[in-house]
Amino acid sequence: MKRQSELKGIIGDLKRHLEFQKSMGVARVPVEKKAKEETIPKAPGKEPVKTQPKAQTSPEKKDDVIRIEEQIGIFDASAKKMTLEEIRAEIGDCTRCKLHEGRTNLVFGEGNPKARLVFVGEGPGRDEDLQGKPFVGRSGQLLTKIIEAMGLKREDVYICNVVKCRPPENRTPEPDEMATCEQFLFKQIRSIEPGVVVCLGSTAAQSILKTKQSLGSLRGKFHQYGRAKLMVTYHPAALLRNPNFKKPLWEDMQVVMKELGISKPGD
Ligand code: URA
């Protein structure tokens, strides 16, 4: 009985996972075919002879997606490495920029302090401001689904933003606000030392990479950020507005998964 309900649970998880993949534009799930045992036809009066399956040749590698770009983010490797608690204490009850005037809670970031993967958004929205946690509103729920589709849990990764206080009416943070706050993001990444940083949307990408290039031209390949590789992709809020972005986002996440050695769902 217990095994049957476990099996039902697994099938349910798999179904939800595949439905999510489909909604992300994944049309096919790669399945490794088990090589068939070949049987040499029986010679008269003899048993058929089984041969070893032929070694599977790996499929032609498609145009390798992982390319390190010239684009190098501003990263001071000689800067002192602080703990996340020390960084939070340094921020304190911040009044360094005008965003503090409208905030309910400062949203520092949350997750695994030793995460191999860090997601960086733009700045807190209404729900995040009220709860003091990053990505907990609608786009946050979609981010959680994306993380889970990658075979990870929210607690495995670290999630934060360029600015820690909500911009009024969710407007894009202004250059002076980003310039004031981004030092703390850089310290957070320096503290965590992840293998991969994912910038969600052009604000995070342009802030970290110090570029004005469009998201379209930055996404889909790795940039270097200190020792970490940095991937730029669409913000989940953009996916909620335009589902056509789901497919390229998922392609970007597959590049990230390959880099982190996370096997693709379905493999
Ligand atoms: N959008 C962001 O960029 N960050 C959040 O934390 C929530 C929404």
PDB file of C-alpha atoms and ligand atoms in Angstrom:
ATOM      1  CA  MET A   1       0.000   0.000   0.000  1.00  0.00           C
ATOM      2  CA  LYS A   2       2.789   2.410   1.068  1.00  0.00           C
ATOM      3  CA  ARG A   3       4.782   1.687  -2.105  1.00  0.00           C
ATOM      4  CA  GLN A   4       1.679   2.205  -4.209  1.00  0.00           C
ATOM      5  CA  SER A   5       1.015   5.647  -2.722  1.00  0.00           C
ATOM      6  CA  GLU A   6       4.730   6.536  -3.087  1.00  0.00           C
ATOM      7  CA  LEU A   7       4.518   5.550  -6.736  1.00  0.00           C
ATOM      8  CA  LYS A   8       1.372   7.652  -7.169  1.00  0.00           C
ATOM      9  CA  GLY A   9       3.242  10.597  -5.625  1.00  0.00           C
ATOM     10  CA  ILE A  10       6.173  10.157  -8.005  1.00  0.00           C
ATOM     11  CA  ILE A  11       3.857   9.937 -11.020  1.00  0.00           C
ATOM     12  CA  GLY A  12       2.035  13.063  -9.840  1.00  0.00           C
ATOM     13  CA  ASP A  13       5.352  14.952  -9.423  1.00  0.00           C
ATOM     14  CA  LEU A  14       6.473  13.813 -12.854  1.00  0.00           C
ATOM     15  CA  LYS A  15       3.196  14.909 -14.424  1.00  0.00           C
ATOM     16  CA  ARG A  16       3.409  18.368 -12.822  1.00  0.00           C
ATOM     17  CA  HIS A  17       7.021  18.650 -13.880  1.00  0.00           C
ATOM     18  CA  LEU A  18       6.253  17.724 -17.503  1.00  0.00           C
ATOM     19  CA  GLU A  19       3.298  20.098 -17.601  1.00  0.00           C
ATOM     20  CA  PHE A  20       5.552  22.891 -16.423  1.00  0.00           C
ATOM     21  CA  GLN A  21       8.173  21.967 -19.024  1.00  0.00           C
ATOM     22  CA  LYS A  22       5.475  22.084 -21.688  1.00  0.00           C
ATOM     23  CA  SER A  23       4.339  25.502 -20.499  1.00  0.00           C
ATOM     24  CA  MET A  24       7.978  26.625 -20.792  1.00  0.00           C
ATOM     25  CA  GLY A  25       7.941  25.641 -24.452  1.00  0.00           C
ATOM     26  CA  VAL A  26       9.846  22.364 -24.097  1.00  0.00           C
ATOM     27  CA  ALA A  27       8.340  20.240 -26.835  1.00  0.00           C
ATOM     28  CA  ARG A  28      10.288  17.005 -26.372  1.00  0.00           C
ATOM     29  CA  VAL A  29      11.943  15.258 -23.482  1.00  0.00           C
ATOM     30  CA  PRO A  30      15.145  13.446 -24.419  1.00  0.00           C
ATOM     31  CA  VAL A  31      14.951   9.761 -23.581  1.00  0.00           C
ATOM     32  CA  GLU A  32      18.004   7.564 -23.749  1.00  0.00           C
ATOM     33  CA  LYS A  33      17.103   4.417 -25.621  1.00  0.00           C
ATOM     34  CA  LYS A  34      18.397   1.224 -24.120  1.00  0.00           C
ATOM     35  CA  ALA A  35      20.477  -0.474 -26.777  1.00  0.00           C
ATOM     36  CA  LYS A  36      18.782  -3.677 -27.852  1.00  0.00           C
ATOM     37  CA  GLU A  37      20.615  -6.907 -27.395  1.00  0.00           C
ATOM     38  CA  GLU A  38      21.363  -8.148 -30.841  1.00  0.00           C
ATOM     39  CA  THR A  39      20.761 -11.730 -31.622  1.00  0.00           C
ATOM     40  CA  ILE A  40      22.721 -13.446 -34.319  1.00  0.00           C
ATOM     41  CA  PRO A  41      20.388 -15.821 -36.085  1.00  0.00           C
ATOM     42  CA  LYS A  42      20.630 -19.347 -34.954  1.00  0.00           C
ATOM     43  CA  ALA A  43      22.920 -21.595 -36.999  1.00  0.00           C
ATOM     44  CA  PRO A  44      21.314 -24.965 -37.651  1.00  0.00           C
ATOM     45  CA  GLY A  45      21.416 -27.003 -34.437  1.00  0.00           C
ATOM     46  CA  LYS A  46      22.846 -24.128 -32.323  1.00  0.00           C
ATOM     47  CA  GLU A  47      21.411 -21.651 -29.794  1.00  0.00           C
ATOM     48  CA  PRO A  48      21.129 -18.059 -30.977  1.00  0.00           C
ATOM     49  CA  VAL A  49      24.177 -16.008 -29.934  1.00  0.00           C
ATOM     50  CA  LYS A  50      23.635 -12.823 -27.944  1.00  0.00           C
ATOM     51  CA  THR A  51      26.079 -10.005 -28.615  1.00  0.00           C
ATOM     52  CA  GLN A  52      26.899  -7.019 -26.397  1.00  0.00           C
ATOM     53  CA  PRO A  53      24.905  -3.905 -27.221  1.00  0.00           C
ATOM     54  CA  LYS A  54      26.851  -1.560 -29.476  1.00  0.00           C
ATOM     55  CA  ALA A  55      28.358   1.370 -27.611  1.00  0.00           C
ATOM     56  CA  GLN A  56      26.103   4.382 -28.021  1.00  0.00           C
ATOM     57  CA  THR A  57      27.877   7.134 -29.829  1.00  0.00           C
ATOM     58  CA  SER A  58      27.127  10.496 -28.280  1.00  0.00           C
ATOM     59  CA  PRO A  59      24.966  12.662 -30.493  1.00  0.00           C
ATOM     60  CA  GLU A  60      26.719  15.389 -32.457  1.00  0.00           C
ATOM     61  CA  LYS A  61      27.365  18.231 -30.090  1.00  0.00           C
ATOM     62  CA  LYS A  62      25.277  21.161 -31.195  1.00  0.00           C
ATOM     63  CA  ASP A  63      26.997  24.506 -31.609  1.00  0.00           C
ATOM     64  CA  ASP A  64      28.378  24.802 -28.086  1.00  0.00           C
ATOM     65  CA  VAL A  65      26.221  27.297 -26.248  1.00  0.00           C
ATOM     66  CA  ILE A  66      28.735  28.017 -23.532  1.00  0.00           C
ATOM     67  CA  ARG A  67      30.858  30.914 -24.611  1.00  0.00           C
ATOM     68  CA  ILE A  68      32.668  33.237 -22.308  1.00  0.00           C
ATOM     69  CA  GLU A  69      32.172  36.747 -23.503  1.00  0.00           C
ATOM     70  CA  GLU A  70      34.544  39.648 -23.355  1.00  0.00           C
ATOM     71  CA  GLN A  71      32.035  41.376 -21.124  1.00  0.00           C
ATOM     72  CA  ILE A  72      33.466  41.322 -17.609  1.00  0.00           C
ATOM     73  CA  GLY A  73      31.433  42.578 -14.669  1.00  0.00           C
ATOM     74  CA  ILE A  74      32.974  44.908 -12.120  1.00  0.00           C
ATOM     75  CA  PHE A  75      34.202  42.538  -9.470  1.00  0.00           C
ATOM     76  CA  ASP A  76      36.851  43.380  -6.935  1.00  0.00           C
ATOM     77  CA  ALA A  77      38.322  40.016  -5.950  1.00  0.00           C
ATOM     78  CA  SER A  78      40.688  41.721  -3.507  1.00  0.00           C
ATOM     79  CA  ALA A  79      37.766  43.187  -1.537  1.00  0.00           C
ATOM     80  CA  LYS A  80      37.379  41.778   1.944  1.00  0.00           C
ATOM     81  CA  LYS A  81      35.069  38.797   2.099  1.00  0.00           C
ATOM     82  CA  MET A  82      32.296  39.416   4.627  1.00  0.00           C
ATOM     83  CA  THR A  83      29.613  37.101   5.949  1.00  0.00           C
ATOM     84  CA  LEU A  84      26.025  37.802   4.913  1.00  0.00           C
ATOM     85  CA  GLU A  85      25.261  38.765   8.515  1.00  0.00           C
ATOM     86  CA  GLU A  86      28.081  41.310   8.483  1.00  0.00           C
ATOM     87  CA  ILE A  87      26.808  42.768   5.208  1.00  0.00           C
ATOM     88  CA  ARG A  88      23.276  43.001   6.579  1.00  0.00           C
ATOM     89  CA  ALA A  89      24.625  44.707   9.700  1.00  0.00           C
ATOM     90  CA  GLU A  90      26.587  47.176   7.545  1.00  0.00           C
ATOM     91  CA  ILE A  91      23.411  48.117   5.657  1.00  0.00           C
ATOM     92  CA  GLY A  92      21.649  48.716   8.971  1.00  0.00           C
ATOM     93  CA  ASP A  93      18.518  50.864   8.948  1.00  0.00           C
ATOM     94  CA  CYS A  94      19.621  52.355   5.653  1.00  0.00           C
ATOM     95  CA  THR A  95      18.851  55.936   4.643  1.00  0.00           C
ATOM     96  CA  ARG A  96      21.607  56.198   1.999  1.00  0.00           C
ATOM     97  CA  CYS A  97      19.165  56.863  -0.859  1.00  0.00           C
ATOM     98  CA  LYS A  98      15.630  58.183  -1.264  1.00  0.00           C
ATOM     99  CA  LEU A  99      14.106  54.698  -1.614  1.00  0.00           C
ATOM    100  CA  HIS A 100      14.166  54.296   2.158  1.00  0.00           C
ATOM    101  CA  GLU A 101      11.362  56.861   2.455  1.00  0.00           C
ATOM    102  CA  GLY A 102       8.690  54.566   1.037  1.00  0.00           C
ATOM    103  CA  ARG A 103       9.779  51.194   2.322  1.00  0.00           C
ATOM    104  CA  THR A 104       7.996  48.975   4.818  1.00  0.00           C
ATOM    105  CA  ASN A 105      10.848  46.460   5.005  1.00  0.00           C
ATOM    106  CA  LEU A 106      14.313  46.353   3.566  1.00  0.00           C
ATOM    107  CA  VAL A 107      14.653  43.210   1.433  1.00  0.00           C
ATOM    108  CA  PHE A 108      18.186  41.953   1.889  1.00  0.00           C
ATOM    109  CA  GLY A 109      17.950  38.554   0.190  1.00  0.00           C
ATOM    110  CA  GLU A 110      17.535  34.968   1.317  1.00  0.00           C
ATOM    111  CA  GLY A 111      18.693  31.453   0.676  1.00  0.00           C
ATOM    112  CA  ASN A 112      21.723  29.269   1.017  1.00  0.00           C
ATOM    113  CA  PRO A 113      24.791  31.301   2.059  1.00  0.00           C
ATOM    114  CA  LYS A 114      26.925  28.744   0.205  1.00  0.00           C
ATOM    115  CA  ALA A 115      24.684  28.516  -2.860  1.00  0.00           C
ATOM    116  CA  ARG A 116      26.255  27.536  -6.168  1.00  0.00           C
ATOM    117  CA  LEU A 117      23.578  29.522  -7.928  1.00  0.00           C
ATOM    118  CA  VAL A 118      22.485  33.096  -7.191  1.00  0.00           C
ATOM    119  CA  PHE A 119      19.512  34.850  -8.815  1.00  0.00           C
ATOM    120  CA  VAL A 120      19.565  38.638  -8.935  1.00  0.00           C
ATOM    121  CA  GLY A 121      16.422  40.677  -9.609  1.00  0.00           C
ATOM    122  CA  GLU A 122      15.844  44.385  -9.940  1.00  0.00           C
ATOM    123  CA  GLY A 123      14.264  45.438  -6.671  1.00  0.00           C
ATOM    124  CA  PRO A 124      11.456  44.474  -4.308  1.00  0.00           C
ATOM    125  CA  GLY A 125       7.836  44.888  -5.363  1.00  0.00           C
ATOM    126  CA  ARG A 126       4.815  45.362  -3.131  1.00  0.00           C
ATOM    127  CA  ASP A 127       4.650  41.823  -1.727  1.00  0.00           C
ATOM    128  CA  GLU A 128       8.377  41.724  -1.120  1.00  0.00           C
ATOM    129  CA  ASP A 129       8.278  45.105   0.638  1.00  0.00           C
ATOM    130  CA  LEU A 130       5.489  43.885   2.908  1.00  0.00           C
ATOM    131  CA  GLN A 131       7.145  40.560   3.738  1.00  0.00           C
ATOM    132  CA  GLY A 132      10.800  41.635   3.698  1.00  0.00           C
ATOM    133  CA  LYS A 133      11.622  38.688   1.390  1.00  0.00           C
ATOM    134  CA  PRO A 134      12.708  38.647  -2.264  1.00  0.00           C
ATOM    135  CA  PHE A 135      10.544  37.261  -5.056  1.00  0.00           C
ATOM    136  CA  VAL A 136       7.477  36.228  -3.072  1.00  0.00           C
ATOM    137  CA  GLY A 137       4.802  37.831  -5.288  1.00  0.00           C
ATOM    138  CA  ARG A 138       3.513  36.548  -8.634  1.00  0.00           C
ATOM    139  CA  SER A 139       6.845  36.713 -10.411  1.00  0.00           C
ATOM    140  CA  GLY A 140       8.441  35.154  -7.335  1.00  0.00           C
ATOM    141  CA  GLN A 141       6.096  32.197  -7.557  1.00  0.00           C
ATOM    142  CA  LEU A 142       7.098  31.751 -11.174  1.00  0.00           C
ATOM    143  CA  LEU A 143      10.774  31.971 -10.192  1.00  0.00           C
ATOM    144  CA  THR A 144      10.185  29.232  -7.615  1.00  0.00           C
ATOM    145  CA  LYS A 145       8.665  27.050 -10.366  1.00  0.00           C
ATOM    146  CA  ILE A 146      11.651  27.680 -12.608  1.00  0.00           C
ATOM    147  CA  ILE A 147      14.047  26.745  -9.786  1.00  0.00           C
ATOM    148  CA  GLU A 148      12.090  23.564  -9.135  1.00  0.00           C
ATOM    149  CA  ALA A 149      11.987  22.701 -12.839  1.00  0.00           C
ATOM    150  CA  MET A 150      15.778  22.881 -12.708  1.00  0.00           C
ATOM    151  CA  GLY A 151      15.677  20.133 -10.104  1.00  0.00           C
ATOM    152  CA  LEU A 152      16.506  22.504  -7.234  1.00  0.00           C
ATOM    153  CA  LYS A 153      14.671  23.940  -4.254  1.00  0.00           C
ATOM    154  CA  ARG A 154      14.429  27.611  -3.362  1.00  0.00           C
ATOM    155  CA  GLU A 155      16.515  26.906  -0.239  1.00  0.00           C
ATOM    156  CA  ASP A 156      19.354  25.567  -2.409  1.00  0.00           C
ATOM    157  CA  VAL A 157      19.902  28.884  -4.167  1.00  0.00           C
ATOM    158  CA  TYR A 158      20.320  32.484  -3.052  1.00  0.00           C
ATOM    159  CA  ILE A 159      17.904  35.175  -4.234  1.00  0.00           C
ATOM    160  CA  CYS A 160      18.460  38.913  -3.980  1.00  0.00           C
ATOM    161  CA  ASN A 161      18.070  42.198  -5.827  1.00  0.00           C
ATOM    162  CA  VAL A 162      20.147  45.124  -7.025  1.00  0.00           C
ATOM    163  CA  VAL A 163      18.277  47.574  -4.776  1.00  0.00           C
ATOM    164  CA  LYS A 164      17.039  46.497  -1.388  1.00  0.00           C
ATOM    165  CA  CYS A 165      14.088  48.893  -1.028  1.00  0.00           C
ATOM    166  CA  ARG A 166      10.953  49.043  -3.158  1.00  0.00           C
ATOM    167  CA  PRO A 167      10.935  51.803  -5.783  1.00  0.00           C
ATOM    168  CA  PRO A 168       7.644  53.761  -5.739  1.00  0.00           C
ATOM    169  CA  GLU A 169       4.984  52.252  -8.028  1.00  0.00           C
ATOM    170  CA  ASN A 170       7.511  49.532  -8.899  1.00  0.00           C
ATOM    171  CA  ARG A 171       9.361  51.876 -11.228  1.00  0.00           C
ATOM    172  CA  THR A 172      12.850  50.933 -12.410  1.00  0.00           C
ATOM    173  CA  PRO A 173      15.456  51.948  -9.840  1.00  0.00           C
ATOM    174  CA  GLU A 174      17.214  55.178 -10.792  1.00  0.00           C
ATOM    175  CA  PRO A 175      20.957  55.250 -11.502  1.00  0.00           C
ATOM    176  CA  ASP A 176      21.815  56.998  -8.208  1.00  0.00           C
ATOM    177  CA  GLU A 177      19.768  54.420  -6.247  1.00  0.00           C
ATOM    178  CA  MET A 178      21.491  51.521  -7.966  1.00  0.00           C
ATOM    179  CA  ALA A 179      24.898  53.120  -7.569  1.00  0.00           C
ATOM    180  CA  THR A 180      24.295  53.530  -3.830  1.00  0.00           C
ATOM    181  CA  CYS A 181      22.959  50.033  -3.230  1.00  0.00           C
ATOM    182  CA  GLU A 182      24.885  47.789  -5.622  1.00  0.00           C
ATOM    183  CA  GLN A 183      27.966  47.667  -3.373  1.00  0.00           C
ATOM    184  CA  PHE A 184      25.925  45.412  -1.080  1.00  0.00           C
ATOM    185  CA  LEU A 185      24.931  43.102  -3.923  1.00  0.00           C
ATOM    186  CA  PHE A 186      28.593  42.805  -4.919  1.00  0.00           C
ATOM    187  CA  LYS A 187      29.504  41.996  -1.306  1.00  0.00           C
ATOM    188  CA  GLN A 188      26.746  39.373  -1.142  1.00  0.00           C
ATOM    189  CA  ILE A 189      28.053  37.654  -4.271  1.00  0.00           C
ATOM    190  CA  ARG A 190      31.627  37.895  -2.987  1.00  0.00           C
ATOM    191  CA  SER A 191      30.471  36.302   0.274  1.00  0.00           C
ATOM    192  CA  ILE A 192      28.577  33.423  -1.342  1.00  0.00           C
ATOM    193  CA  GLU A 193      31.099  32.746  -4.118  1.00  0.00           C
ATOM    194  CA  PRO A 194      28.608  30.957  -6.374  1.00  0.00           C
ATOM    195  CA  GLY A 195      29.539  29.120  -9.547  1.00  0.00           C
ATOM    196  CA  VAL A 196      26.813  30.886 -11.503  1.00  0.00           C
ATOM    197  CA  VAL A 197      24.968  34.187 -11.122  1.00  0.00           C
ATOM    198  CA  VAL A 198      21.725  34.611 -13.069  1.00  0.00           C
ATOM    199  CA  CYS A 199      20.622  38.181 -13.729  1.00  0.00           C
ATOM    200  CA  LEU A 200      16.862  38.365 -14.099  1.00  0.00           C
ATOM    201  CA  GLY A 201      16.143  41.176 -16.509  1.00  0.00           C
ATOM    202  CA  SER A 202      18.137  43.977 -18.022  1.00  0.00           C
ATOM    203  CA  THR A 203      18.349  46.162 -14.895  1.00  0.00           C
ATOM    204  CA  ALA A 204      20.284  43.525 -12.955  1.00  0.00           C
ATOM    205  CA  ALA A 205      22.410  42.692 -16.000  1.00  0.00           C
ATOM    206  CA  GLN A 206      23.275  46.288 -16.824  1.00  0.00           C
ATOM    207  CA  SER A 207      24.048  47.069 -13.199  1.00  0.00           C
ATOM    208  CA  ILE A 208      26.424  44.140 -12.753  1.00  0.00           C
ATOM    209  CA  LEU A 209      27.996  44.146 -16.195  1.00  0.00           C
ATOM    210  CA  LYS A 210      28.143  47.937 -16.457  1.00  0.00           C
ATOM    211  CA  THR A 211      26.749  47.858 -19.948  1.00  0.00           C
ATOM    212  CA  LYS A 212      23.883  49.422 -21.850  1.00  0.00           C
ATOM    213  CA  GLN A 213      23.530  46.419 -24.165  1.00  0.00           C
ATOM    214  CA  SER A 214      20.070  44.992 -24.613  1.00  0.00           C
ATOM    215  CA  LEU A 215      18.914  41.889 -22.798  1.00  0.00           C
ATOM    216  CA  GLY A 216      18.499  40.149 -26.147  1.00  0.00           C
ATOM    217  CA  SER A 217      22.154  40.628 -26.965  1.00  0.00           C
ATOM    218  CA  LEU A 218      23.370  39.657 -23.475  1.00  0.00           C
ATOM    219  CA  ARG A 219      21.346  36.512 -22.873  1.00  0.00           C
ATOM    220  CA  GLY A 220      22.050  32.941 -23.923  1.00  0.00           C
ATOM    221  CA  LYS A 221      25.765  32.852 -23.141  1.00  0.00           C
ATOM    222  CA  PHE A 222      28.005  33.213 -20.150  1.00  0.00           C
ATOM    223  CA  HIS A 223      29.759  36.372 -19.084  1.00  0.00           C
ATOM    224  CA  GLN A 224      32.502  36.351 -16.505  1.00  0.00           C
ATOM    225  CA  TYR A 225      31.908  37.835 -13.076  1.00  0.00           C
ATOM    226  CA  GLY A 226      34.875  37.308 -10.801  1.00  0.00           C
ATOM    227  CA  ARG A 227      35.180  33.540 -10.594  1.00  0.00           C
ATOM    228  CA  ALA A 228      31.503  33.065 -11.339  1.00  0.00           C
ATOM    229  CA  LYS A 229      29.878  32.672 -14.689  1.00  0.00           C
ATOM    230  CA  LEU A 230      27.069  35.064 -15.248  1.00  0.00           C
ATOM    231  CA  MET A 231      23.958  34.367 -17.288  1.00  0.00           C
ATOM    232  CA  VAL A 232      21.477  37.046 -18.269  1.00  0.00           C
ATOM    233  CA  THR A 233      17.890  36.015 -18.874  1.00  0.00           C
ATOM    234  CA  TYR A 234      14.364  37.363 -18.862  1.00  0.00           C
ATOM    235  CA  HIS A 235      12.756  38.578 -15.649  1.00  0.00           C
ATOM    236  CA  PRO A 236       9.863  36.283 -14.576  1.00  0.00           C
ATOM    237  CA  ALA A 237       7.579  39.343 -14.706  1.00  0.00           C
ATOM    238  CA  ALA A 238       8.346  39.581 -18.424  1.00  0.00           C
ATOM    239  CA  LEU A 239       7.237  35.955 -18.828  1.00  0.00           C
ATOM    240  CA  LEU A 240       3.963  36.742 -17.107  1.00  0.00           C
ATOM    241  CA  ARG A 241       3.388  39.501 -19.668  1.00  0.00           C
ATOM    242  CA  ASN A 242       4.708  37.589 -22.664  1.00  0.00           C
ATOM    243  CA  PRO A 243       4.746  33.776 -22.595  1.00  0.00           C
ATOM    244  CA  ASN A 244       6.977  33.761 -25.709  1.00  0.00           C
ATOM    245  CA  PHE A 245       9.907  34.458 -23.377  1.00  0.00           C
ATOM    246  CA  LYS A 246       9.443  31.105 -21.611  1.00  0.00           C
ATOM    247  CA  LYS A 247      11.325  29.125 -24.222  1.00  0.00           C
ATOM    248  CA  PRO A 248      14.475  31.299 -24.346  1.00  0.00           C
ATOM    249  CA  LEU A 249      14.488  31.524 -20.551  1.00  0.00           C
ATOM    250  CA  TRP A 250      14.375  27.758 -20.286  1.00  0.00           C
ATOM    251  CA  GLU A 251      17.202  27.459 -22.828  1.00  0.00           C
ATOM    252  CA  ASP A 252      19.272  29.826 -20.669  1.00  0.00           C
ATOM    253  CA  MET A 253      18.531  27.749 -17.568  1.00  0.00           C
ATOM    254  CA  GLN A 254      19.621  24.588 -19.361  1.00  0.00           C
ATOM    255  CA  VAL A 255      22.996  26.192 -20.065  1.00  0.00           C
ATOM    256  CA  VAL A 256      23.219  27.053 -16.352  1.00  0.00           C
ATOM    257  CA  MET A 257      22.265  23.507 -15.359  1.00  0.00           C
ATOM    258  CA  LYS A 258      24.909  22.060 -17.640  1.00  0.00           C
ATOM    259  CA  GLU A 259      27.530  24.318 -16.092  1.00  0.00           C
ATOM    260  CA  LEU A 260      26.488  23.267 -12.576  1.00  0.00           C
ATOM    261  CA  GLY A 261      26.333  19.602 -13.546  1.00  0.00           C
ATOM    262  CA  ILE A 262      22.627  19.368 -12.843  1.00  0.00           C
ATOM    263  CA  SER A 263      21.152  16.728 -15.089  1.00  0.00           C
ATOM    264  CA  LYS A 264      18.409  17.902 -17.383  1.00  0.00           C
ATOM    265  CA  PRO A 265      14.946  16.863 -16.279  1.00  0.00           C
ATOM    266  CA  GLY A 266      14.035  13.825 -18.330  1.00  0.00           C
ATOM    267  CA  ASP A 267      17.644  12.606 -18.604  1.00  0.00           C
TER     268      ASP A 267
HETATM  269  N1  URA B   1      10.920  41.645  -8.885  1.00  0.00           N
HETATM  270  C1  URA B   1      12.222  41.774  -8.564  1.00  0.00           C
HETATM  271  O1  URA B   1      13.029  42.189  -9.377  1.00  0.00           O
HETATM  272  N2  URA B   1      12.591  41.413  -7.350  1.00  0.00           N
HETATM  273  C2  URA B   1      11.757  40.940  -6.442  1.00  0.00           C
HETATM  274  O2  URA B   1      12.195  40.618  -5.332  1.00  0.00           O
HETATM  275  C3  URA B   1      10.408  40.800  -6.798  1.00  0.00           C
HETATM  276  C4  URA B   1      10.006  41.162  -8.023  1.00  0.00           C
END
